[in-house]
Amino acid sequence: MKLISSSDNPSPELLAAKINSLERYQDAMMAVCAAEKTALHRLNNSIVPLHLLPTEIFTAILALVIDHRVKDGDREPLKLHRLAQVCRRWRDIVLDCPVFWKVLSSEFEADFLKWTLQRNPNGQLRIFYAPLSSAVDSFWTEVVPQTVQRWQKLVYETHDDQSTSNLLQALGKSTPQLTGIFVNLRFFVDPSERRSRQLELVDGATLQYLSLGNAAIPWESSRLTNLRAIDLWHIAQCLPSPARLHAILSSSPQLWYLSLTDLVDLTTTSVSKHPTPTTEVHLPCLTTLILYDIPISIIRLLLSTVSAPVCDFFIINNLEVEDLQKHQPHLNALSTRSLGTRPAVRFTSFQQDMQIGLLSLSSEPPPKLPTQWPYYVTEEIGLQVTFKVRMANFDDISNVITWVSAVTSLFGLPEELVLSYDLWSPPMDLFLQSHSVGQSSVTNLHLRSSSPSNYVPCFLTRRSINADGIDGPDGEWVEARFPRLKTLNLEVGHALLQASSEVKRFLGSRAKSLSLPPASGSSSSVDNCRLMIKVPEISVNQVAFYLEGLQCDVEASAIDY
């Protein structure tokens, strides 16, 4: 190629033509290089081990990626877009395979929903309907119900019964592929009756996942076998009978999640007046069991029949002392596995009303009730067992304390123990005097009080409780009960520090000096022990006064309050 120089006296037109020619040549070369680069990338992608798998297996893997990452279907378009951007083969698979186009969500744009049905004209569909507003597109009232025979999963949550009742009414038609029903109705069909809605369910595939909030289905349905997860909550007057619930559980050996919460039987006929089955129900896969605010008849049915050897997340409340006496072996089995692997234990006593108190044994921190759909629950380990006892009945309190001590003593008590209480503190005194506490290896003790500032629990003043529930002579406290204690955490009121002679005696016998840290710290270091004090309603100077005699140097910024 001849180069043009200034001696050639080129015209502007000639120079412009030459420049354009070079640019076209450059673009052509870049296109050739890009095509060659793309071809080499495709060749490289074709020989990577992952792409040597059969197309069916590789497609199944990508489909599992989508299923695992999507919580409620609301990010499905973004996930598909990212998969399609990896390489041409992935893009072709995503666009051509109907398995990737089965989620219809109220969070999607209308065009994407129509495109989904075009790319998946005959395959299974997963319906996610949880609108943010009451405005409903005709797509949900007319188009989606027509696809009911293709439904694999229905997730439905709404605050009113006006918008898309067609979706729920579609359950009365044939649903041969439907294996998961997740319905949460945040309203009552008839608020004056406070009755949950009864859904229809005709013959079809066996259900695997059932989650119903304020809704019920025909409990006699043959589809309620081989379930993997059952989540029933906030249901009134439409509960399964004990016999039917027993039959459902007996026919579901692969059940791994069972949660019954806030079930109300106002009629007292559907649950409590039916005979209770006694045949054992063995659930070898059950890891989560939640029985919270449900009829006592259902609690007793499950405690007396269910065997769950691998259950490690267990929440139960409203137990009575007679349940402890009748069903202690099952209760022990469920409690010890859930508690045995926890590094800390909490024992709580609270006053429910003037006559009833609540005693609770739990792991620390206490487990929380799951708030997500069962198919997306992150399995955890934890325990919370709560008893209702008559505060005036010393035998009831003593029986519960004996059981708590027995369960915790199986592991020698963990290193951290939390005692939480209000006005009703006598159970704490009994617990501190129990054999298991005296033999414990507790190094971290937390005392958390919600009592008024003018009340001092008896177990902090070295007074004990006798059989009549009356303050008796001085008893043992921290020094004798926790010989290995290293940290004492007091979250207390004003008057509790007035009884601080016990704190001073305990610390003074084990440490030569007490030095509080700067403002950024929350605990005070001692040679052999640490004291952490949180007293919101008093000043630092008052703390210094109460702890006088400990050779402590308290500064105005030293206490976290």
XYZ file of C-alpha atoms in Angstrom:
561
model
C 0.000 0.000 0.000
C 1.469 3.293 -1.152
C 1.771 5.966 1.476
C 0.776 9.527 0.586
C 3.247 12.255 1.473
C 3.099 16.029 1.378
C 5.192 16.072 -1.796
C 2.301 14.481 -3.661
C 0.208 17.612 -3.041
C -2.918 15.556 -2.181
C -6.298 17.221 -2.286
C -8.641 17.172 0.753
C -11.000 14.888 -1.125
C -8.207 12.362 -1.723
C -7.173 12.397 1.936
C -10.763 11.907 3.100
C -11.213 8.990 0.701
C -7.999 7.412 1.935
C -9.017 7.779 5.577
C -12.433 6.227 4.887
C -10.765 3.343 3.092
C -8.459 2.686 6.041
C -11.363 2.822 8.505
C -13.366 0.325 6.452
C -10.331 -1.923 6.284
C -9.860 -1.599 10.044
C -13.533 -2.419 10.719
C -13.336 -5.428 8.425
C -10.224 -6.729 10.168
C -11.792 -6.194 13.585
C -14.895 -8.073 12.482
C -12.741 -10.951 11.254
C -10.827 -10.980 14.544
C -14.042 -10.820 16.561
C -15.557 -13.675 14.576
C -12.398 -15.726 15.011
C -12.360 -14.935 18.739
C -16.010 -15.932 19.098
C -15.391 -19.160 17.201
C -12.469 -19.996 19.487
C -14.626 -19.242 22.578
C -17.343 -21.573 21.262
C -14.786 -24.264 20.561
C -13.395 -23.874 24.065
C -16.884 -23.960 25.606
C -17.753 -27.091 23.686
C -14.947 -29.088 25.319
C -15.279 -27.930 28.950
C -16.326 -30.869 31.172
C -19.679 -29.313 32.080
C -20.729 -29.099 28.429
C -19.787 -32.707 27.770
C -22.824 -33.769 29.783
C -25.905 -34.871 27.854
C -28.194 -31.949 27.106
C -30.995 -33.364 29.265
C -28.743 -33.593 32.343
C -27.209 -30.165 31.779
C -30.676 -28.634 31.360
C -31.811 -30.252 34.597
C -28.816 -28.722 36.406
C -29.637 -25.222 35.174
C -33.268 -25.715 36.153
C -32.194 -26.651 39.686
C -30.124 -23.472 39.852
C -33.227 -21.422 39.077
C -35.376 -23.320 41.567
C -32.809 -22.974 44.339
C -32.125 -19.268 43.923
C -35.675 -18.010 43.481
C -37.581 -17.406 46.715
C -41.056 -16.366 45.568
C -40.518 -16.059 41.829
C -40.156 -12.281 41.958
C -36.638 -12.277 40.440
C -37.158 -14.960 37.834
C -36.619 -12.655 34.801
C -33.294 -11.434 36.185
C -32.076 -14.981 36.898
C -32.992 -16.141 33.411
C -31.316 -13.107 31.887
C -28.071 -13.823 33.721
C -28.073 -17.469 32.674
C -28.694 -16.532 29.055
C -25.720 -14.147 29.090
C -23.131 -16.796 29.966
C -22.681 -18.208 26.470
C -24.653 -19.061 23.327
C -25.313 -22.636 24.376
C -26.778 -21.528 27.686
C -28.851 -18.898 25.910
C -30.221 -21.415 23.414
C -31.112 -23.853 26.187
C -32.818 -21.195 28.312
C -34.846 -19.819 25.394
C -35.830 -23.176 23.897
C -36.642 -25.296 26.983
C -40.102 -24.790 28.555
C -38.763 -25.916 31.950
C -37.304 -22.428 32.424
C -40.592 -20.730 31.643
C -43.031 -21.971 34.243
C -43.287 -19.152 36.809
C -46.181 -16.709 36.604
C -45.860 -14.036 39.291
C -47.901 -10.945 40.071
C -44.558 -9.113 40.331
C -43.744 -9.656 36.643
C -44.498 -7.294 33.796
C -47.491 -8.208 31.643
C -45.346 -8.734 28.530
C -43.069 -11.147 30.359
C -46.065 -13.167 31.578
C -47.420 -13.521 28.043
C -43.965 -14.391 26.747
C -43.710 -17.113 29.416
C -46.904 -18.777 28.206
C -45.715 -18.564 24.595
C -42.433 -20.308 25.388
C -44.145 -22.866 27.617
C -47.466 -23.646 25.934
C -48.012 -27.097 27.502
C -45.630 -27.598 30.466
C -46.049 -27.237 34.209
C -46.653 -23.809 35.754
C -45.935 -22.298 39.164
C -48.375 -19.572 40.192
C -47.215 -16.819 42.586
C -49.941 -14.329 43.370
C -49.260 -11.723 46.083
C -50.279 -8.331 44.643
C -49.203 -5.075 46.244
C -52.451 -3.359 45.265
C -56.099 -4.315 44.789
C -55.983 -3.590 41.041
C -56.021 -6.866 39.130
C -55.275 -7.458 35.483
C -57.596 -9.662 33.446
C -54.620 -11.948 32.891
C -55.069 -13.245 36.467
C -58.841 -13.488 36.449
C -59.270 -15.013 32.988
C -56.063 -16.426 31.507
C -54.364 -18.045 34.518
C -57.425 -20.013 35.771
C -57.667 -21.634 32.333
C -54.231 -23.205 32.879
C -55.215 -24.938 36.134
C -54.498 -28.440 34.816
C -50.860 -27.398 34.328
C -50.350 -25.975 37.816
C -47.538 -27.546 39.794
C -47.471 -25.028 42.663
C -49.901 -22.360 43.843
C -48.685 -19.553 46.108
C -51.563 -17.202 46.918
C -51.580 -14.340 49.412
C -54.058 -11.483 49.493
C -55.836 -9.089 51.868
C -59.285 -9.223 50.281
C -61.642 -11.679 48.639
C -62.717 -9.439 45.769
C -59.881 -9.582 43.282
C -58.947 -13.081 42.205
C -61.309 -15.568 43.775
C -61.224 -17.306 40.381
C -57.748 -18.579 41.243
C -58.949 -20.323 44.398
C -62.146 -21.514 42.752
C -59.981 -23.212 40.150
C -58.887 -25.674 42.856
C -62.359 -27.186 42.514
C -61.368 -28.356 39.032
C -59.009 -31.137 38.104
C -55.404 -30.336 39.116
C -53.532 -33.486 38.103
C -50.051 -31.929 38.464
C -50.514 -29.738 41.537
C -48.184 -30.871 44.365
C -47.760 -27.670 46.378
C -50.465 -25.402 47.862
C -49.439 -22.262 49.760
C -52.404 -20.036 50.640
C -52.503 -17.121 53.083
C -55.817 -15.268 53.368
C -55.531 -12.150 55.500
C -59.278 -11.813 56.001
C -62.267 -13.782 57.296
C -65.041 -14.808 54.934
C -67.532 -13.786 57.640
C -65.811 -11.628 60.306
C -68.797 -11.981 62.656
C -68.298 -15.766 62.746
C -64.488 -15.650 62.622
C -64.428 -18.682 60.395
C -61.619 -19.505 57.982
C -62.365 -20.121 54.329
C -63.011 -23.666 53.175
C -61.275 -24.370 49.852
C -62.229 -27.026 47.360
C -59.841 -29.776 46.356
C -60.757 -32.522 43.904
C -58.780 -35.591 42.940
C -55.313 -35.110 41.498
C -51.640 -35.628 42.281
C -50.535 -36.374 45.838
C -49.568 -33.155 47.595
C -46.014 -32.732 48.847
C -46.205 -29.253 50.400
C -49.244 -27.827 52.188
C -49.223 -24.386 53.806
C -52.562 -22.844 54.777
C -53.118 -19.556 56.592
C -56.735 -18.814 57.540
C -57.891 -21.429 55.034
C -58.753 -25.121 55.069
C -59.211 -27.932 52.584
C -61.224 -31.167 52.763
C -59.131 -33.057 55.307
C -60.526 -36.380 54.095
C -58.931 -35.894 50.664
C -56.911 -38.815 49.367
C -54.256 -36.339 48.206
C -53.041 -35.771 51.785
C -50.532 -38.611 51.836
C -46.749 -38.702 51.478
C -46.505 -35.039 52.443
C -43.060 -33.471 52.903
C -44.129 -30.305 54.748
C -47.284 -29.267 56.640
C -47.775 -25.675 57.774
C -51.196 -24.791 59.233
C -51.680 -21.457 60.946
C -54.361 -18.948 61.952
C -57.188 -21.356 61.155
C -60.524 -21.092 62.960
C -63.336 -23.673 63.086
C -62.054 -25.751 60.148
C -59.528 -27.990 61.865
C -58.917 -31.657 61.086
C -60.104 -34.140 63.683
C -57.407 -35.887 65.776
C -58.089 -39.136 63.920
C -57.694 -37.490 60.520
C -54.538 -35.625 61.529
C -53.129 -38.879 62.865
C -53.945 -40.594 59.546
C -52.276 -37.825 57.514
C -49.087 -38.030 59.573
C -49.063 -41.829 59.547
C -49.172 -41.851 55.737
C -46.339 -39.277 55.404
C -43.106 -41.017 56.472
C -40.990 -38.499 54.524
C -42.399 -35.500 56.407
C -39.552 -33.175 57.449
C -41.477 -30.043 58.513
C -44.580 -29.850 60.728
C -45.813 -26.499 62.021
C -49.209 -25.946 63.664
C -49.672 -22.365 64.870
C -52.622 -20.342 66.152
C -55.330 -22.930 65.519
C -58.695 -22.112 67.106
C -61.547 -24.578 67.588
C -64.410 -22.308 68.658
C -67.089 -24.932 68.136
C -65.379 -27.461 70.457
C -66.736 -30.249 68.244
C -64.287 -30.747 65.384
C -61.292 -31.521 67.591
C -61.857 -31.949 71.285
C -64.844 -34.337 71.184
C -63.292 -36.907 68.873
C -61.472 -39.940 70.273
C -57.697 -39.620 70.281
C -55.744 -42.301 68.363
C -52.968 -44.048 70.260
C -50.968 -45.776 67.500
C -47.381 -44.518 67.263
C -46.492 -42.331 64.277
C -42.847 -42.771 63.301
C -41.447 -39.805 61.359
C -37.777 -40.620 60.676
C -37.176 -37.498 58.547
C -38.899 -34.874 60.732
C -36.412 -32.155 61.733
C -38.797 -29.273 62.565
C -41.787 -29.527 64.916
C -43.720 -26.410 65.988
C -46.851 -26.612 68.165
C -47.756 -23.057 69.167
C -51.109 -21.777 70.445
C -53.146 -24.780 69.343
C -55.857 -26.852 71.084
C -54.516 -28.947 73.933
C -56.118 -32.048 72.390
C -53.845 -31.745 69.340
C -50.806 -31.171 71.546
C -51.556 -34.319 73.537
C -52.208 -36.330 70.390
C -48.800 -35.464 68.948
C -46.913 -35.822 72.230
C -48.371 -39.271 72.827
C -47.926 -40.686 69.324
C -45.190 -38.926 67.325
C -41.690 -40.356 67.287
C -39.138 -38.063 65.612
C -35.582 -39.304 66.276
C -33.818 -36.581 64.242
C -35.950 -33.568 65.236
C -33.654 -30.732 66.339
C -35.970 -27.696 66.095
C -38.797 -27.972 68.618
C -41.198 -25.261 69.836
C -44.192 -26.034 72.031
C -46.236 -23.912 74.439
C -49.346 -24.123 76.629
C -48.205 -27.398 78.144
C -49.713 -28.366 81.463
C -48.100 -30.311 84.286
C -50.290 -33.351 83.613
C -48.839 -33.462 80.076
C -45.377 -33.671 81.598
C -46.453 -36.575 83.771
C -48.174 -38.493 80.953
C -45.876 -37.819 78.006
C -42.478 -37.250 79.569
C -40.571 -39.861 77.479
C -41.633 -38.285 74.179
C -41.050 -34.778 75.532
C -37.582 -35.755 76.742
C -36.662 -37.246 73.386
C -37.750 -34.137 71.482
C -36.131 -31.720 73.930
C -32.745 -33.287 74.530
C -31.771 -33.480 70.856
C -32.780 -29.854 70.233
C -30.965 -28.651 73.354
C -27.924 -30.883 73.378
C -25.983 -29.094 70.649
C -26.655 -25.546 71.898
C -23.868 -23.559 73.616
C -26.290 -21.703 75.918
C -29.556 -22.358 77.765
C -32.268 -19.970 78.988
C -34.751 -20.548 81.801
C -37.620 -18.060 82.041
C -40.382 -17.388 84.558
C -43.086 -14.833 83.825
C -46.458 -14.025 85.322
C -49.257 -14.357 82.762
C -52.025 -13.127 85.070
C -52.833 -13.122 88.785
C -53.055 -16.910 88.933
C -51.107 -18.401 86.008
C -47.382 -18.307 85.468
C -45.261 -19.410 82.504
C -42.098 -21.476 82.895
C -39.982 -21.904 79.792
C -36.828 -23.828 78.935
C -35.154 -22.783 75.705
C -31.902 -22.602 73.879
C -30.178 -19.215 73.856
C -31.092 -17.221 71.907
C -34.633 -18.629 71.885
C -35.761 -19.936 68.490
C -38.143 -17.807 66.457
C -41.226 -18.971 64.619
C -40.484 -19.208 60.876
C -42.180 -16.530 58.789
C -41.363 -17.831 55.307
C -43.094 -20.440 53.195
C -41.971 -23.989 54.119
C -40.197 -24.582 50.812
C -37.779 -21.752 51.615
C -37.147 -22.276 55.352
C -33.547 -22.334 56.499
C -33.388 -25.193 58.960
C -31.945 -24.274 62.331
C -31.459 -25.975 65.676
C -33.295 -24.781 68.759
C -35.697 -25.548 71.592
C -38.469 -23.751 73.457
C -40.810 -25.617 75.823
C -43.298 -23.526 77.824
C -45.536 -24.715 80.673
C -48.582 -23.040 82.169
C -48.635 -23.548 85.940
C -50.738 -22.286 88.833
C -48.531 -19.923 90.790
C -50.108 -21.012 94.090
C -49.400 -24.698 93.423
C -45.907 -25.462 94.709
C -46.064 -29.070 93.461
C -46.707 -27.970 89.855
C -43.770 -25.564 89.967
C -41.530 -28.145 91.570
C -42.415 -30.799 88.958
C -41.515 -28.473 86.091
C -38.262 -27.407 87.778
C -37.366 -31.054 88.331
C -37.927 -31.808 84.657
C -35.929 -28.744 83.546
C -33.060 -29.756 85.824
C -33.163 -33.338 84.551
C -33.083 -32.324 80.886
C -30.264 -29.806 81.320
C -28.236 -32.143 83.534
C -27.953 -34.638 80.665
C -25.301 -32.311 79.235
C -23.924 -30.966 82.519
C -25.451 -27.584 81.599
C -23.716 -25.529 78.891
C -21.141 -22.889 79.682
C -23.674 -20.064 79.385
C -26.906 -19.839 81.395
C -29.544 -17.096 81.065
C -32.142 -16.603 83.821
C -34.940 -14.235 82.799
C -37.777 -13.295 85.148
C -40.298 -10.656 86.226
C -42.236 -10.270 89.493
C -42.628 -14.029 89.722
C -39.166 -15.167 90.776
C -39.680 -18.124 93.185
C -39.078 -20.667 90.361
C -35.627 -19.136 89.898
C -34.776 -19.832 93.523
C -35.872 -23.451 93.127
C -33.876 -23.792 89.926
C -30.736 -22.356 91.559
C -31.096 -24.870 94.368
C -31.493 -27.826 92.008
C -28.832 -30.516 91.884
C -27.994 -29.960 88.210
C -27.100 -26.307 88.778
C -24.893 -27.145 91.738
C -22.923 -29.600 89.614
C -22.728 -27.336 86.587
C -19.769 -26.004 84.626
C -21.414 -22.651 83.902
C -18.856 -19.921 83.314
C -21.204 -17.191 81.982
C -24.332 -16.309 83.994
C -26.899 -13.753 82.796
C -29.637 -12.424 85.084
C -32.277 -10.453 83.184
C -35.095 -8.811 85.098
C -38.194 -6.989 83.882
C -39.528 -6.449 87.425
C -40.327 -2.978 88.841
C -37.476 -1.110 90.484
C -38.921 -1.555 93.977
C -38.927 -5.353 93.898
C -36.020 -7.650 94.796
C -36.269 -11.345 93.777
C -35.679 -13.671 96.678
C -32.862 -15.593 94.993
C -30.751 -12.410 94.921
C -31.189 -11.826 98.654
C -30.111 -15.334 99.683
C -33.598 -16.261 100.839
C -35.052 -19.626 99.841
C -38.598 -20.904 99.261
C -40.089 -23.615 101.405
C -42.918 -26.002 100.523
C -45.542 -23.423 101.437
C -44.092 -20.876 99.045
C -42.986 -18.590 101.903
C -39.595 -16.973 102.215
C -37.453 -19.223 104.406
C -33.994 -18.873 105.933
C -30.961 -17.782 103.974
C -30.024 -20.141 101.178
C -27.159 -20.571 98.764
C -26.587 -18.181 95.886
C -24.042 -17.613 93.143
C -20.876 -18.354 95.084
C -21.848 -21.914 95.935
C -24.006 -22.679 92.930
C -21.555 -21.628 90.200
C -18.031 -22.454 91.345
C -16.558 -21.977 87.846
C -18.233 -18.680 87.033
C -16.127 -16.194 85.045
C -18.724 -13.676 83.846
C -21.720 -12.288 85.704
C -24.123 -10.225 83.595
C -26.797 -8.233 85.463
C -29.561 -6.590 83.455
C -31.524 -5.437 86.473
C -33.511 -2.640 88.056
C -32.629 -0.063 90.704
C -33.597 -2.093 93.756
C -31.619 -5.154 92.684
C -28.379 -3.314 93.259
C -29.564 -2.482 96.765
C -29.191 -6.205 97.388
C -25.701 -6.077 95.945
C -24.041 -7.345 99.112
C -24.209 -10.769 97.497
C -22.569 -9.429 94.338
C -19.851 -7.707 96.360
C -19.231 -10.779 98.503
C -18.995 -13.013 95.458
C -16.656 -10.744 93.519
C -14.651 -9.735 96.567
C -13.855 -13.352 97.352
C -12.497 -14.040 93.880
C -10.843 -10.858 92.675
C -8.401 -8.376 94.130
C -9.609 -5.389 92.183
C -12.343 -4.264 89.843
C -11.378 -2.020 86.952
C -14.063 -0.762 84.596
C -13.167 -0.154 80.915
C -13.560 3.080 78.925
C -16.864 4.122 77.379
C -16.459 1.893 74.332
C -16.551 -1.218 76.495
C -19.562 -2.855 78.098
C -17.951 -5.186 80.621
C -15.516 -4.734 83.497
C -12.429 -6.866 83.835
C -11.378 -8.587 87.040
C -8.482 -10.934 87.680
C -10.707 -14.000 87.774
C -14.183 -12.714 86.961
C -15.982 -10.049 84.927
C -19.017 -8.063 85.972
C -21.377 -6.554 83.394
C -24.100 -4.250 84.718
C -26.923 -2.652 82.754
C -29.183 -0.487 84.910
C -31.037 2.028 82.708
C -32.670 4.063 85.476
C -29.717 4.907 87.757
C -26.533 6.954 87.460
C -22.942 5.820 87.441
C -22.364 7.389 90.849
C -25.133 5.241 92.314
C -23.483 2.146 90.849
C -20.230 3.190 92.497
C -22.059 3.595 95.815
C -23.666 0.169 95.640
C -20.347 -1.475 94.749
C -18.378 0.383 97.454
C -15.882 -1.894 99.126
C -14.822 -3.662 95.944
C -11.827 -1.367 95.467
C -13.430 -0.234 92.232
C -12.626 2.900 90.272
C -15.845 3.924 88.512
C -15.796 6.763 86.014
C -18.789 8.608 84.616
C -18.419 7.012 81.190
C -17.673 3.496 82.352
C -21.125 1.908 82.579
C -23.170 0.928 79.543
C -26.703 2.160 80.291
